[in-house]
């Protein structure tokens, strides 16, 4: 049974009928099936069970993770505990027969993708269904019209959007109320604070779900060079993990570690505590496939940062401080 004392937060707004109560931290499950080196389904399943026991009941997956296998893993892990879980998944990064990918927001694809996710997850309804990436060849109103039909059909409870620009968020929300925006946000990715995204979701009463709140593990302080990453780890090709960018970003992480050491916390816990302090509408979803890291992340909800500590973090990691782009190809984000 889930720990009932773990704090919760609300995504969305009761005023527009989108309020969804979730654990104050979620669990990103992507790395259990893709992108971060060797896989271990037994340990991943144990990590999901440990998360639920601790009260972290907001699980995040997507059809393209694996591809497809992550939804299956999550579905098996929660099969006997469905009532404990708020389950989020995504569509829109279509995996093609040749292994390639394309962004797809066509209404017919929305419907088929949802049905496929329901089958893989082994559930009757998805709690939060995100448009993973915005398809600029399809009016967002058309995509969201199809998503709204899924809600009306009882296949989906709440709708979200990921990596969307302010105007796109507004257009989607006008078609059907948006419960949550999922976008990268952390101490080393702070552009949402100045590009209108954060201001827009707060104006509209939309919750904010930061992915990669630990900077793809970098803010944990455990990664000091690409030698610390598996050969098939996608971070080896990430601009922020390379050359002079890596050197600059390590200096930033060392500032976080210094503050954390003084508090008797870890750098990762301080990074999560900083995000949690940004507002009650913020629910970070740190990803891990190991119980030991999960336990560390869970403890972040007990780390309180004093005003002067928050000021110090703002000073040493201001908006734009990190070196390098978030992705090798930034053309598919914030559209």
Short mmCIF file of C-alpha atoms in Angstrom, two decimals:
data_model
loop_
_atom_site.label_atom_id
_atom_site.label_comp_id
_atom_site.label_asym_id
_atom_site.label_seq_id
_atom_site.Cartn_x
_atom_site.Cartn_y
_atom_site.Cartn_z
CA UNK A 1 0.00 0.00 0.00
CA UNK A 2 1.25 3.48 -0.87
CA UNK A 3 2.53 5.71 1.94
CA UNK A 4 -0.39 8.07 2.57
CA UNK A 5 1.87 10.64 4.27
CA UNK A 6 3.85 11.52 1.14
CA UNK A 7 2.93 15.07 0.06
CA UNK A 8 0.63 15.63 -2.89
CA UNK A 9 0.10 18.49 -5.30
CA UNK A 10 -2.58 19.47 -7.80
CA UNK A 11 -2.03 19.73 -11.54
CA UNK A 12 -4.55 21.87 -13.35
CA UNK A 13 -7.38 23.86 -11.85
CA UNK A 14 -10.72 23.03 -10.32
CA UNK A 15 -12.00 26.21 -11.99
CA UNK A 16 -11.59 24.72 -15.46
CA UNK A 17 -12.36 21.17 -14.40
CA UNK A 18 -8.84 19.84 -14.86
CA UNK A 19 -7.63 19.37 -11.27
CA UNK A 20 -5.62 16.17 -10.86
CA UNK A 21 -4.07 15.24 -7.51
CA UNK A 22 -0.67 13.56 -7.80
CA UNK A 23 2.31 12.83 -5.58
CA UNK A 24 4.57 15.88 -5.19
CA UNK A 25 7.30 13.98 -7.03
CA UNK A 26 6.68 11.60 -9.91
CA UNK A 27 8.81 8.83 -11.35
CA UNK A 28 10.07 9.07 -14.91
CA UNK A 29 10.27 5.55 -16.29
CA UNK A 30 11.93 6.20 -19.67
CA UNK A 31 15.43 5.09 -18.64
CA UNK A 32 14.13 1.69 -17.62
CA UNK A 33 13.72 0.81 -21.30
CA UNK A 34 15.75 3.24 -23.40
CA UNK A 35 18.56 5.73 -23.86
CA UNK A 36 20.56 5.25 -20.64
CA UNK A 37 22.61 2.10 -21.15
CA UNK A 38 22.07 -1.41 -19.79
CA UNK A 39 18.54 -2.50 -18.88
CA UNK A 40 17.40 -4.57 -15.91
CA UNK A 41 13.67 -5.23 -15.86
CA UNK A 42 13.72 -6.88 -12.44
CA UNK A 43 15.40 -3.88 -10.82
CA UNK A 44 13.18 -1.47 -12.75
CA UNK A 45 10.07 -3.28 -11.58
CA UNK A 46 11.36 -3.28 -8.01
CA UNK A 47 12.00 0.46 -8.34
CA UNK A 48 8.41 1.08 -9.44
CA UNK A 49 7.10 -0.97 -6.52
CA UNK A 50 9.38 0.89 -4.10
CA UNK A 51 8.14 4.19 -5.49
CA UNK A 52 4.51 3.21 -4.94
CA UNK A 53 5.29 2.03 -1.41
CA UNK A 54 6.98 5.37 -0.67
CA UNK A 55 3.99 7.33 -1.94
CA UNK A 56 5.42 8.30 -5.34
CA UNK A 57 2.36 7.25 -7.30
CA UNK A 58 2.64 9.51 -10.38
CA UNK A 59 4.32 7.39 -13.09
CA UNK A 60 5.42 8.78 -16.44
CA UNK A 61 6.00 6.79 -19.63
CA UNK A 62 5.47 7.15 -23.41
CA UNK A 63 4.80 4.90 -26.36
CA UNK A 64 8.16 5.70 -27.99
CA UNK A 65 10.24 4.65 -24.99
CA UNK A 66 11.74 1.32 -25.97
CA UNK A 67 9.94 1.79 -28.33
CA UNK A 68 6.73 0.42 -26.84
CA UNK A 69 8.43 -1.78 -24.24
CA UNK A 70 8.37 0.81 -21.45
CA UNK A 71 4.58 0.98 -21.42
CA UNK A 72 4.51 -2.81 -21.23
CA UNK A 73 6.99 -2.84 -18.33
CA UNK A 74 5.06 -0.20 -16.42
CA UNK A 75 1.79 -1.98 -17.13
CA UNK A 76 3.09 -5.25 -15.71
CA UNK A 77 4.55 -3.51 -12.66
CA UNK A 78 1.30 -1.77 -11.70
CA UNK A 79 -1.15 -4.51 -12.75
CA UNK A 80 -2.04 -5.46 -9.18
CA UNK A 81 -1.94 -1.87 -7.89
CA UNK A 82 -3.79 0.13 -10.51
CA UNK A 83 -5.81 2.04 -7.93
CA UNK A 84 -2.58 3.33 -6.34
CA UNK A 85 -1.29 4.88 -9.55
CA UNK A 86 -1.76 8.07 -11.55
CA UNK A 87 -0.58 6.89 -14.94
CA UNK A 88 0.72 9.29 -17.58
CA UNK A 89 1.78 8.38 -21.10
CA UNK A 90 2.33 10.19 -24.39
CA UNK A 91 1.85 9.96 -28.14
CA UNK A 92 3.17 11.94 -31.07
CA UNK A 93 6.71 10.65 -31.63
CA UNK A 94 5.65 7.98 -34.11
CA UNK A 95 8.06 5.07 -34.56
CA UNK A 96 8.16 4.03 -38.23
CA UNK A 97 8.58 0.48 -39.56
CA UNK A 98 12.17 1.22 -40.59
CA UNK A 99 13.03 2.37 -37.07
CA UNK A 100 12.89 6.04 -37.92
CA UNK A 101 10.64 8.55 -36.20
CA UNK A 102 8.38 11.41 -37.12
CA UNK A 103 6.17 13.79 -35.21
CA UNK A 104 2.54 12.90 -35.89
CA UNK A 105 -0.47 14.83 -34.64
CA UNK A 106 -3.07 13.63 -37.15
CA UNK A 107 -6.44 12.84 -35.53
CA UNK A 108 -6.53 9.27 -36.85
CA UNK A 109 -3.09 8.64 -35.37
CA UNK A 110 -4.16 10.10 -32.01
CA UNK A 111 -6.95 7.53 -31.81
CA UNK A 112 -4.87 4.53 -32.85
CA UNK A 113 -1.95 5.52 -30.61
CA UNK A 114 -4.22 5.77 -27.58
CA UNK A 115 -5.77 2.36 -28.22
CA UNK A 116 -2.29 0.84 -28.60
CA UNK A 117 -1.10 2.42 -25.34
CA UNK A 118 -4.14 1.14 -23.47
CA UNK A 119 -3.35 -2.37 -24.70
CA UNK A 120 0.31 -2.21 -23.75
CA UNK A 121 -0.40 -0.74 -20.34
CA UNK A 122 -3.18 -3.25 -19.73
CA UNK A 123 -5.56 -0.58 -18.41
CA UNK A 124 -9.03 0.70 -19.31
CA UNK A 125 -8.21 4.38 -18.95
CA UNK A 126 -5.11 6.62 -19.01
CA UNK A 127 -5.07 9.22 -16.24
CA UNK A 128 -3.02 11.84 -18.12
CA UNK A 129 -2.41 11.68 -21.88
CA UNK A 130 0.17 14.03 -23.37
CA UNK A 131 0.85 15.20 -26.88
CA UNK A 132 4.58 14.41 -26.74
CA UNK A 133 5.67 16.79 -29.51
CA UNK A 134 3.76 19.33 -31.57
CA UNK A 135 3.18 18.47 -35.24
CA UNK A 136 3.45 21.77 -37.09
CA UNK A 137 1.88 20.22 -40.20
CA UNK A 138 -1.41 19.66 -38.36
CA UNK A 139 -3.39 22.46 -36.65
CA UNK A 140 -3.15 21.85 -32.93
CA UNK A 141 -6.92 22.30 -32.77
CA UNK A 142 -7.33 19.19 -34.93
CA UNK A 143 -5.01 17.13 -32.72
CA UNK A 144 -6.69 18.33 -29.56
CA UNK A 145 -10.14 17.80 -30.99
CA UNK A 146 -9.25 14.12 -31.33
CA UNK A 147 -7.77 14.09 -27.83
CA UNK A 148 -10.96 15.61 -26.46
CA UNK A 149 -12.89 12.76 -28.08
CA UNK A 150 -10.77 10.32 -26.08
CA UNK A 151 -11.86 12.04 -22.87
CA UNK A 152 -15.50 11.91 -23.96
CA UNK A 153 -15.09 8.20 -24.76
CA UNK A 154 -13.74 7.50 -21.27
CA UNK A 155 -10.35 6.31 -22.54
CA UNK A 156 -8.46 9.27 -21.04
CA UNK A 157 -9.15 11.35 -17.93
CA UNK A 158 -6.89 14.38 -18.40
CA UNK A 159 -4.91 15.92 -21.25
CA UNK A 160 -1.40 17.37 -21.36
CA UNK A 161 1.08 18.77 -23.84
CA UNK A 162 4.87 18.62 -23.95
CA UNK A 163 7.50 21.06 -25.25
CA UNK A 164 4.94 23.53 -26.58
CA UNK A 165 5.34 27.26 -27.16
CA UNK A 166 3.01 29.74 -25.41
CA UNK A 167 0.69 30.32 -28.37
CA UNK A 168 0.39 26.59 -29.00
CA UNK A 169 -0.51 26.04 -25.35
CA UNK A 170 -3.21 28.70 -25.60
CA UNK A 171 -4.70 27.17 -28.75
CA UNK A 172 -4.73 23.68 -27.27
CA UNK A 173 -6.28 24.95 -24.03
CA UNK A 174 -9.02 26.75 -25.97
CA UNK A 175 -9.90 23.46 -27.69
CA UNK A 176 -9.93 21.38 -24.50
CA UNK A 177 -8.61 22.43 -21.06
CA UNK A 178 -4.99 21.40 -20.50
CA UNK A 179 -4.22 19.82 -17.15
CA UNK A 180 -0.42 19.73 -17.40
CA UNK A 181 2.49 20.95 -19.47
CA UNK A 182 5.54 18.71 -19.47
CA UNK A 183 8.76 20.44 -20.44
CA UNK A 184 12.39 20.33 -19.37
CA UNK A 185 13.07 22.56 -16.36
CA UNK A 186 15.91 22.39 -13.88
CA UNK A 187 18.70 24.48 -12.42
CA UNK A 188 20.55 24.16 -15.73
CA UNK A 189 17.52 24.49 -18.03
CA UNK A 190 15.64 27.63 -17.06
CA UNK A 191 14.45 29.08 -20.36
CA UNK A 192 10.77 28.50 -19.47
CA UNK A 193 11.16 31.25 -16.90
CA UNK A 194 11.80 33.87 -19.56
CA UNK A 195 10.25 32.61 -22.82
CA UNK A 196 6.63 32.93 -21.70
CA UNK A 197 5.95 29.23 -21.13
CA UNK A 198 5.82 29.33 -17.33
CA UNK A 199 3.85 32.59 -17.32
CA UNK A 200 1.34 31.17 -19.81
CA UNK A 201 0.58 27.97 -17.90
CA UNK A 202 0.17 29.90 -14.66
CA UNK A 203 -2.19 32.37 -16.30
CA UNK A 204 -4.30 29.48 -17.63
CA UNK A 205 -4.22 27.35 -14.47
CA UNK A 206 -2.17 24.55 -16.02
CA UNK A 207 0.17 22.41 -13.89
CA UNK A 208 3.87 22.18 -14.71
CA UNK A 209 5.62 18.79 -14.86
CA UNK A 210 9.38 19.30 -15.28
CA UNK A 211 11.16 16.39 -16.95
CA UNK A 212 14.91 15.93 -16.54
CA UNK A 213 14.77 17.92 -13.27
CA UNK A 214 18.26 16.58 -12.50
CA UNK A 215 19.65 17.61 -15.86
CA UNK A 216 19.70 14.03 -17.18
CA UNK A 217 21.60 13.04 -14.07
CA UNK A 218 24.22 15.76 -14.40
CA UNK A 219 22.98 17.72 -11.39
CA UNK A 220 23.46 14.66 -9.19
CA UNK A 221 27.20 15.35 -9.39
CA UNK A 222 27.93 11.71 -10.21
CA UNK A 223 28.87 12.34 -13.85
CA UNK A 224 32.30 13.92 -14.24
CA UNK A 225 33.10 12.86 -17.81
CA UNK A 226 31.59 10.92 -20.69
CA UNK A 227 33.66 7.96 -19.46
CA UNK A 228 31.08 7.67 -16.69
CA UNK A 229 28.42 6.87 -19.31
CA UNK A 230 27.73 3.59 -21.08
CA UNK A 231 28.81 3.36 -24.72
CA UNK A 232 25.17 3.39 -25.90
CA UNK A 233 24.06 6.18 -23.54
CA UNK A 234 22.51 8.97 -25.62
CA UNK A 235 24.04 11.62 -23.36
CA UNK A 236 27.37 11.00 -25.08
CA UNK A 237 25.95 12.91 -28.06
CA UNK A 238 24.29 15.61 -25.98
CA UNK A 239 25.98 19.01 -26.44
CA UNK A 240 25.98 19.74 -22.71
CA UNK A 241 28.08 16.66 -21.99
CA UNK A 242 30.84 17.47 -24.47
CA UNK A 243 34.15 19.34 -24.45
CA UNK A 244 34.21 22.87 -23.09
CA UNK A 245 30.48 22.69 -22.39
CA UNK A 246 31.11 19.81 -20.01
CA UNK A 247 33.87 21.73 -18.26
CA UNK A 248 31.67 24.79 -17.77
CA UNK A 249 28.70 22.76 -16.58
CA UNK A 250 30.81 20.86 -14.07
CA UNK A 251 31.70 24.18 -12.46
CA UNK A 252 28.00 24.90 -12.04
CA UNK A 253 27.32 21.50 -10.51
CA UNK A 254 30.17 21.99 -8.07
CA UNK A 255 28.38 25.11 -6.78
CA UNK A 256 25.28 23.03 -6.10
CA UNK A 257 27.35 20.33 -4.42
CA UNK A 258 28.97 22.89 -2.12
CA UNK A 259 25.60 24.14 -0.93
CA UNK A 260 24.32 20.58 -0.58
CA UNK A 261 27.34 19.51 1.47
CA UNK A 262 26.71 22.37 3.87
CA UNK A 263 23.12 21.15 4.34
CA UNK A 264 23.98 17.49 4.71
CA UNK A 265 22.07 16.77 1.51
CA UNK A 266 23.05 15.63 -1.96
CA UNK A 267 23.33 17.87 -5.00
CA UNK A 268 20.40 16.06 -6.59
CA UNK A 269 18.21 16.62 -3.54
CA UNK A 270 19.01 20.34 -3.58
CA UNK A 271 18.20 20.53 -7.30
CA UNK A 272 14.82 18.88 -6.71
CA UNK A 273 14.11 21.00 -3.63
CA UNK A 274 14.80 24.12 -5.71
CA UNK A 275 12.16 23.08 -8.24
CA UNK A 276 9.66 22.14 -5.56
CA UNK A 277 10.12 25.60 -4.07
CA UNK A 278 9.12 27.19 -7.39
CA UNK A 279 5.44 26.66 -6.68
CA UNK A 280 2.79 24.18 -5.60
CA UNK A 281 1.82 23.72 -9.26
CA UNK A 282 5.23 22.16 -10.02
CA UNK A 283 5.63 18.36 -9.92
CA UNK A 284 9.10 17.16 -11.03
CA UNK A 285 9.44 13.65 -12.42
CA UNK A 286 13.05 12.55 -11.85
CA UNK A 287 13.77 9.35 -13.71
CA UNK A 288 15.68 6.39 -12.37
CA UNK A 289 15.82 2.64 -12.83
CA UNK A 290 17.49 1.92 -9.46
CA UNK A 291 16.00 1.83 -5.98
CA UNK A 292 19.01 3.52 -4.41
CA UNK A 293 18.55 6.66 -6.54
CA UNK A 294 14.81 6.57 -5.98
CA UNK A 295 15.36 6.68 -2.21
CA UNK A 296 17.66 9.66 -2.60
CA UNK A 297 15.13 11.50 -4.76
CA UNK A 298 12.23 10.78 -2.42
CA UNK A 299 14.15 12.36 0.46
CA UNK A 300 14.28 15.64 -1.47
CA UNK A 301 10.75 16.50 -0.31
CA UNK A 302 12.21 16.90 3.19
CA UNK A 303 14.94 19.33 2.10
CA UNK A 304 13.90 22.90 2.86
CA UNK A 305 15.92 25.66 1.25
CA UNK A 306 16.13 28.91 3.16
CA UNK A 307 15.60 32.18 1.26
CA UNK A 308 19.32 32.91 1.29
CA UNK A 309 20.06 29.45 -0.11
CA UNK A 310 17.57 29.96 -2.90
CA UNK A 311 19.16 33.34 -3.60
CA UNK A 312 22.59 31.72 -3.80
CA UNK A 313 21.37 29.14 -6.31
CA UNK A 314 19.75 31.89 -8.39
CA UNK A 315 23.04 33.78 -8.37
CA UNK A 316 25.33 30.93 -9.41
CA UNK A 317 22.92 29.27 -11.87
CA UNK A 318 20.92 32.08 -13.45
CA UNK A 319 18.85 31.64 -16.60
CA UNK A 320 21.22 30.78 -19.45
CA UNK A 321 24.15 29.75 -17.24
CA UNK A 322 24.53 26.23 -18.64
CA UNK A 323 26.64 25.68 -21.74
CA UNK A 324 25.30 23.87 -24.82
CA UNK A 325 21.91 23.05 -26.30
CA UNK A 326 19.52 20.63 -24.59
CA UNK A 327 19.43 18.33 -27.64
CA UNK A 328 21.67 17.80 -30.66
CA UNK A 329 18.65 18.81 -32.78
CA UNK A 330 16.46 21.47 -31.21
CA UNK A 331 14.05 21.68 -34.16
CA UNK A 332 11.36 19.49 -32.59
CA UNK A 333 10.96 21.33 -29.30
CA UNK A 334 9.03 24.40 -28.18
CA UNK A 335 6.73 24.73 -31.20
#
